[in-house]
């Protein structure tokens, strides 16, 4: 199985300031079709996960443009340009390049 | 608006079978290029993919659960289901059903190969 490792596990931030989360995979996520199936999900307290980003950097429908994704191969980053109160949540990276699909441990973004 | 809703017993006896159903509303389960999936989350922990079923009945399961899992689809009811046998306390979790847009049957930038829609989840406790 591909192991997904996120850092940090906790990220205290000031509202209006940026936040960044890293995700590293134990092997390359480049699929044989040339795409990289790395996505980011947000889970607010008491809610189900919600898709934010797919294929490294594509924002899903309705996701604010303060969220952006980048990276390649085995190293990926989710950035929030200016954290808002509604962004307090746990963020997960997930790979769907090789079955079984696997998730990172989650990074908790909280307000300082 | 499309929604997914899990249903089933909240308490299951050890060694028994956990059975959950996900009802899809606002869209046909037979439309599109989706793997209908189950994911679970133990309290305070991360997400674990259990497996999925395509509308044709083709399934794919996590190797760690494969010997105990069956996922099936019922087109007539617009539902899909999860059966997990021989449960233990380690199977206690919130179980989510989710819709996964699979690139096996679509192409283009919008083909996410990701979980695009989730149910609200249902807590299943394994205890006597």
Short mmCIF file of C-alpha atoms in Angstrom, two decimals:
data_model
loop_
_atom_site.label_atom_id
_atom_site.label_comp_id
_atom_site.label_asym_id
_atom_site.label_seq_id
_atom_site.Cartn_x
_atom_site.Cartn_y
_atom_site.Cartn_z
CA UNK A 1 0.00 0.00 0.00
CA UNK A 2 1.09 3.59 -0.63
CA UNK A 3 1.68 5.40 2.65
CA UNK A 4 0.70 9.06 2.79
CA UNK A 5 2.50 11.19 5.39
CA UNK A 6 1.31 14.69 6.26
CA UNK A 7 3.18 17.43 8.07
CA UNK A 8 2.51 19.13 10.35
CA UNK A 9 -0.19 17.23 12.20
CA UNK A 10 -1.34 20.45 13.79
CA UNK A 11 -1.14 23.99 12.43
CA UNK A 12 -2.17 26.91 14.63
CA UNK A 13 -2.73 29.95 12.44
CA UNK A 14 -3.84 33.54 12.79
CA UNK A 15 -6.98 34.48 10.88
CA UNK A 16 -6.06 36.24 7.68
CA UNK A 17 -2.65 34.60 7.55
CA UNK A 18 -1.59 31.82 5.19
CA UNK A 19 -1.37 28.13 6.05
CA UNK A 20 0.47 25.34 4.32
CA UNK A 21 0.22 21.56 4.66
CA UNK A 22 2.63 19.04 3.16
CA UNK A 23 1.88 15.53 2.02
CA UNK A 24 4.46 12.97 0.97
CA UNK A 25 3.73 9.60 -0.61
CA UNK A 26 5.89 6.49 -0.17
CA UNK A 27 6.05 6.09 -3.96
CA UNK A 28 5.35 8.18 -7.02
CA UNK A 29 1.69 8.98 -7.61
CA UNK A 30 2.08 9.34 -11.36
CA UNK A 31 -0.41 6.95 -12.94
CA UNK A 32 0.27 5.00 -16.11
CA UNK A 33 -2.19 7.34 -17.87
CA UNK A 34 0.09 10.28 -17.05
CA UNK A 35 -2.16 11.84 -14.42
CA UNK A 36 -1.38 12.18 -10.71
CA UNK A 37 -4.37 11.31 -8.58
CA UNK A 38 -3.65 13.27 -5.44
CA UNK A 39 -6.61 14.99 -3.82
CA UNK A 40 -7.21 17.07 -0.71
CA UNK A 41 -10.27 16.85 1.51
CA UNK A 42 -11.52 19.10 4.30
CA UNK A 43 -13.39 17.78 7.31
CA UNK A 44 -14.96 20.40 9.52
CA UNK A 45 -15.89 19.39 13.07
CA UNK A 46 -18.85 17.02 13.11
CA UNK A 47 -19.14 16.94 9.34
CA UNK A 48 -18.23 14.48 6.59
CA UNK A 49 -15.18 15.11 4.43
CA UNK A 50 -15.53 17.44 1.45
CA UNK A 51 -13.44 17.41 -1.72
CA UNK A 52 -11.34 20.55 -2.16
CA UNK A 53 -8.66 19.71 -4.72
CA UNK A 54 -8.21 16.87 -7.20
CA UNK A 55 -5.33 15.87 -9.50
CA UNK A 56 -2.88 17.94 -7.44
CA UNK A 57 -4.17 21.41 -8.26
CA UNK A 58 -7.72 21.40 -9.63
CA UNK A 59 -10.23 23.09 -7.36
CA UNK A 60 -13.51 21.22 -7.07
CA UNK A 61 -16.82 22.95 -7.74
CA UNK A 62 -17.61 25.68 -5.22
CA UNK A 63 -14.20 25.69 -3.52
CA UNK A 64 -12.90 29.20 -2.80
CA UNK A 65 -9.81 30.27 -4.69
CA UNK A 66 -7.88 30.86 -1.46
CA UNK A 67 -7.27 27.10 -1.57
CA UNK A 68 -4.55 25.91 -3.93
CA UNK A 69 -2.64 22.71 -4.47
CA UNK A 70 0.75 22.03 -5.96
CA UNK A 71 3.44 19.40 -6.20
CA UNK A 72 4.56 16.45 -8.27
CA UNK A 73 5.73 12.86 -7.93
CA UNK A 74 5.80 12.22 -4.21
CA UNK A 75 5.63 15.70 -2.67
CA UNK A 76 2.49 17.80 -2.52
CA UNK A 77 1.27 20.93 -0.77
CA UNK A 78 -2.07 22.46 0.10
CA UNK A 79 -2.05 26.19 0.72
CA UNK A 80 -4.67 28.47 2.16
CA UNK A 81 -3.78 32.02 1.18
CA UNK A 82 -5.70 33.71 4.00
CA UNK A 83 -7.27 31.51 6.65
CA UNK A 84 -10.87 32.28 7.52
CA UNK A 85 -12.80 31.03 10.55
CA UNK A 86 -14.70 28.51 8.40
CA UNK A 87 -11.39 26.91 7.39
CA UNK A 88 -10.89 25.45 10.87
CA UNK A 89 -10.90 21.76 10.04
CA UNK A 90 -8.83 18.65 9.54
CA UNK A 91 -7.31 18.35 6.08
CA UNK A 92 -6.49 15.02 4.47
CA UNK A 93 -4.49 14.19 1.39
CA UNK A 94 -5.52 11.08 -0.48
CA UNK A 95 -4.06 9.06 -3.32
CA UNK A 96 -6.12 7.21 -5.92
CA UNK A 97 -3.31 6.24 -8.24
CA UNK A 98 -2.86 2.72 -6.92
CA UNK A 99 -5.43 0.58 -5.14
CA UNK A 100 -6.06 0.49 -2.23
CA UNK A 101 -6.77 4.22 -2.03
CA UNK A 102 -5.03 5.63 1.04
CA UNK A 103 -5.24 8.80 3.11
CA UNK A 104 -2.80 10.86 5.11
CA UNK A 105 -3.22 11.02 8.88
CA UNK A 106 -4.81 14.44 8.71
CA UNK A 107 -3.63 17.94 9.64
CA UNK A 108 -5.64 19.97 12.08
CA UNK A 109 -5.83 23.68 11.20
CA UNK A 110 -6.90 25.72 14.20
CA UNK A 111 -6.90 29.36 15.17
CA UNK A 112 -4.15 30.61 17.47
CA UNK B 1 -29.62 18.39 -5.12
CA UNK B 2 -27.90 15.03 -4.99
CA UNK B 3 -27.48 13.47 -1.56
CA UNK B 4 -26.24 10.26 -0.05
CA UNK B 5 -27.75 8.87 3.15
CA UNK B 6 -26.45 5.94 5.18
CA UNK B 7 -28.80 3.75 7.19
CA UNK B 8 -28.49 0.67 9.34
CA UNK B 9 -28.12 -0.53 12.93
CA UNK B 10 -26.03 1.59 15.24
CA UNK B 11 -25.08 -1.38 17.42
CA UNK B 12 -23.77 -4.73 16.23
CA UNK B 13 -22.80 -7.72 18.36
CA UNK B 14 -19.23 -9.01 18.13
CA UNK B 15 -18.82 -11.81 15.54
CA UNK B 16 -22.04 -10.72 13.81
CA UNK B 17 -22.47 -9.06 10.40
CA UNK B 18 -22.61 -5.30 9.96
CA UNK B 19 -25.00 -4.25 7.19
CA UNK B 20 -25.41 -0.69 5.97
CA UNK B 21 -27.29 0.82 3.06
CA UNK B 22 -26.65 4.06 1.21
CA UNK B 23 -29.58 5.67 -0.54
CA UNK B 24 -28.82 8.03 -3.40
CA UNK B 25 -31.33 10.82 -3.94
CA UNK B 26 -31.44 13.55 -6.55
CA UNK B 27 -29.65 11.47 -9.17
CA UNK B 28 -29.67 8.00 -10.67
CA UNK B 29 -27.11 5.55 -9.33
CA UNK B 30 -26.88 4.19 -12.88
CA UNK B 31 -25.82 7.48 -14.46
CA UNK B 32 -22.26 8.65 -14.90
CA UNK B 33 -18.92 7.09 -14.22
CA UNK B 34 -18.98 6.52 -10.51
CA UNK B 35 -17.68 3.98 -8.08
CA UNK B 36 -20.07 3.84 -5.16
CA UNK B 37 -17.82 3.61 -2.13
CA UNK B 38 -17.60 3.03 1.58
CA UNK B 39 -15.07 4.74 3.85
CA UNK B 40 -14.86 4.48 7.63
CA UNK B 41 -13.40 6.60 10.41
CA UNK B 42 -12.83 5.40 13.98
CA UNK B 43 -13.51 8.07 16.57
CA UNK B 44 -10.76 10.66 16.60
CA UNK B 45 -8.83 8.90 13.85
CA UNK B 46 -8.28 9.10 10.12
CA UNK B 47 -10.09 7.78 7.07
CA UNK B 48 -9.93 4.22 5.76
CA UNK B 49 -11.19 3.20 2.33
CA UNK B 50 -13.21 -0.02 2.53
CA UNK B 51 -14.14 -0.61 -1.11
CA UNK B 52 -16.50 0.23 -3.94
CA UNK B 53 -18.97 -1.12 -6.47
CA UNK B 54 -19.59 0.07 -10.02
CA UNK B 55 -23.08 0.00 -11.49
CA UNK B 56 -22.19 -3.17 -13.42
CA UNK B 57 -21.60 -4.91 -10.10
CA UNK B 58 -17.81 -4.89 -10.42
CA UNK B 59 -16.21 -4.48 -7.01
CA UNK B 60 -12.84 -3.59 -5.53
CA UNK B 61 -12.02 -4.01 -1.86
CA UNK B 62 -9.24 -3.02 0.49
CA UNK B 63 -6.96 -6.04 0.91
CA UNK B 64 -7.07 -5.62 4.69
CA UNK B 65 -10.84 -6.17 4.71
CA UNK B 66 -11.39 -8.18 1.54
CA UNK B 67 -12.08 -11.48 3.27
CA UNK B 68 -14.96 -9.95 5.26
CA UNK B 69 -16.47 -7.34 2.93
CA UNK B 70 -19.21 -7.42 0.31
CA UNK B 71 -20.47 -4.29 -1.46
CA UNK B 72 -23.45 -4.55 -3.77
CA UNK B 73 -25.73 -2.25 -5.76
CA UNK B 74 -29.52 -2.24 -6.21
CA UNK B 75 -30.46 -0.14 -9.25
CA UNK B 76 -34.19 -0.50 -8.64
CA UNK B 77 -33.88 1.12 -5.22
CA UNK B 78 -31.09 3.56 -6.14
CA UNK B 79 -29.06 2.11 -3.27
CA UNK B 80 -25.82 0.34 -2.57
CA UNK B 81 -24.92 -1.69 0.48
CA UNK B 82 -22.05 -2.80 2.69
CA UNK B 83 -21.78 -6.10 4.52
CA UNK B 84 -18.91 -6.69 6.91
CA UNK B 85 -18.78 -10.09 8.59
CA UNK B 86 -17.26 -11.30 11.86
CA UNK B 87 -17.02 -7.81 13.34
CA UNK B 88 -14.95 -6.92 16.38
CA UNK B 89 -14.54 -3.79 18.47
CA UNK B 90 -11.92 -2.66 15.97
CA UNK B 91 -14.72 -2.20 13.42
CA UNK B 92 -16.38 0.47 15.57
CA UNK B 93 -16.37 3.63 13.45
CA UNK B 94 -18.37 6.21 11.58
CA UNK B 95 -19.14 4.68 8.20
CA UNK B 96 -19.50 6.97 5.21
CA UNK B 97 -20.85 6.21 1.79
CA UNK B 98 -19.32 8.27 -0.97
CA UNK B 99 -19.43 8.84 -4.70
CA UNK B 100 -16.10 8.43 -6.51
CA UNK B 101 -15.72 9.71 -10.07
CA UNK B 102 -13.59 7.04 -11.70
CA UNK B 103 -11.37 7.71 -14.69
CA UNK B 104 -11.92 4.12 -15.88
CA UNK B 105 -15.00 5.43 -17.68
CA UNK B 106 -14.39 9.12 -18.23
CA UNK B 107 -11.66 11.28 -19.65
CA UNK B 108 -10.79 14.94 -19.50
CA UNK B 109 -9.74 17.52 -16.98
CA UNK B 110 -12.95 17.21 -14.97
CA UNK B 111 -12.36 13.49 -14.34
CA UNK B 112 -11.21 13.72 -10.77
CA UNK B 113 -10.65 10.12 -9.68
CA UNK B 114 -11.68 11.40 -6.27
CA UNK B 115 -14.51 11.30 -3.74
CA UNK B 116 -16.84 14.02 -4.97
CA UNK B 117 -19.80 13.57 -2.63
CA UNK B 118 -20.15 12.08 0.84
CA UNK B 119 -23.01 11.01 3.04
CA UNK B 120 -23.23 12.43 6.55
CA UNK B 121 -21.98 9.18 8.03
CA UNK B 122 -23.44 6.73 10.53
CA UNK B 123 -21.84 5.55 13.75
CA UNK B 124 -21.64 1.79 14.16
CA UNK B 125 -20.58 0.44 17.54
CA UNK B 126 -19.55 -3.18 17.94
CA UNK B 127 -20.32 -4.25 21.47
CA UNK B 128 -22.19 -6.88 23.41
#
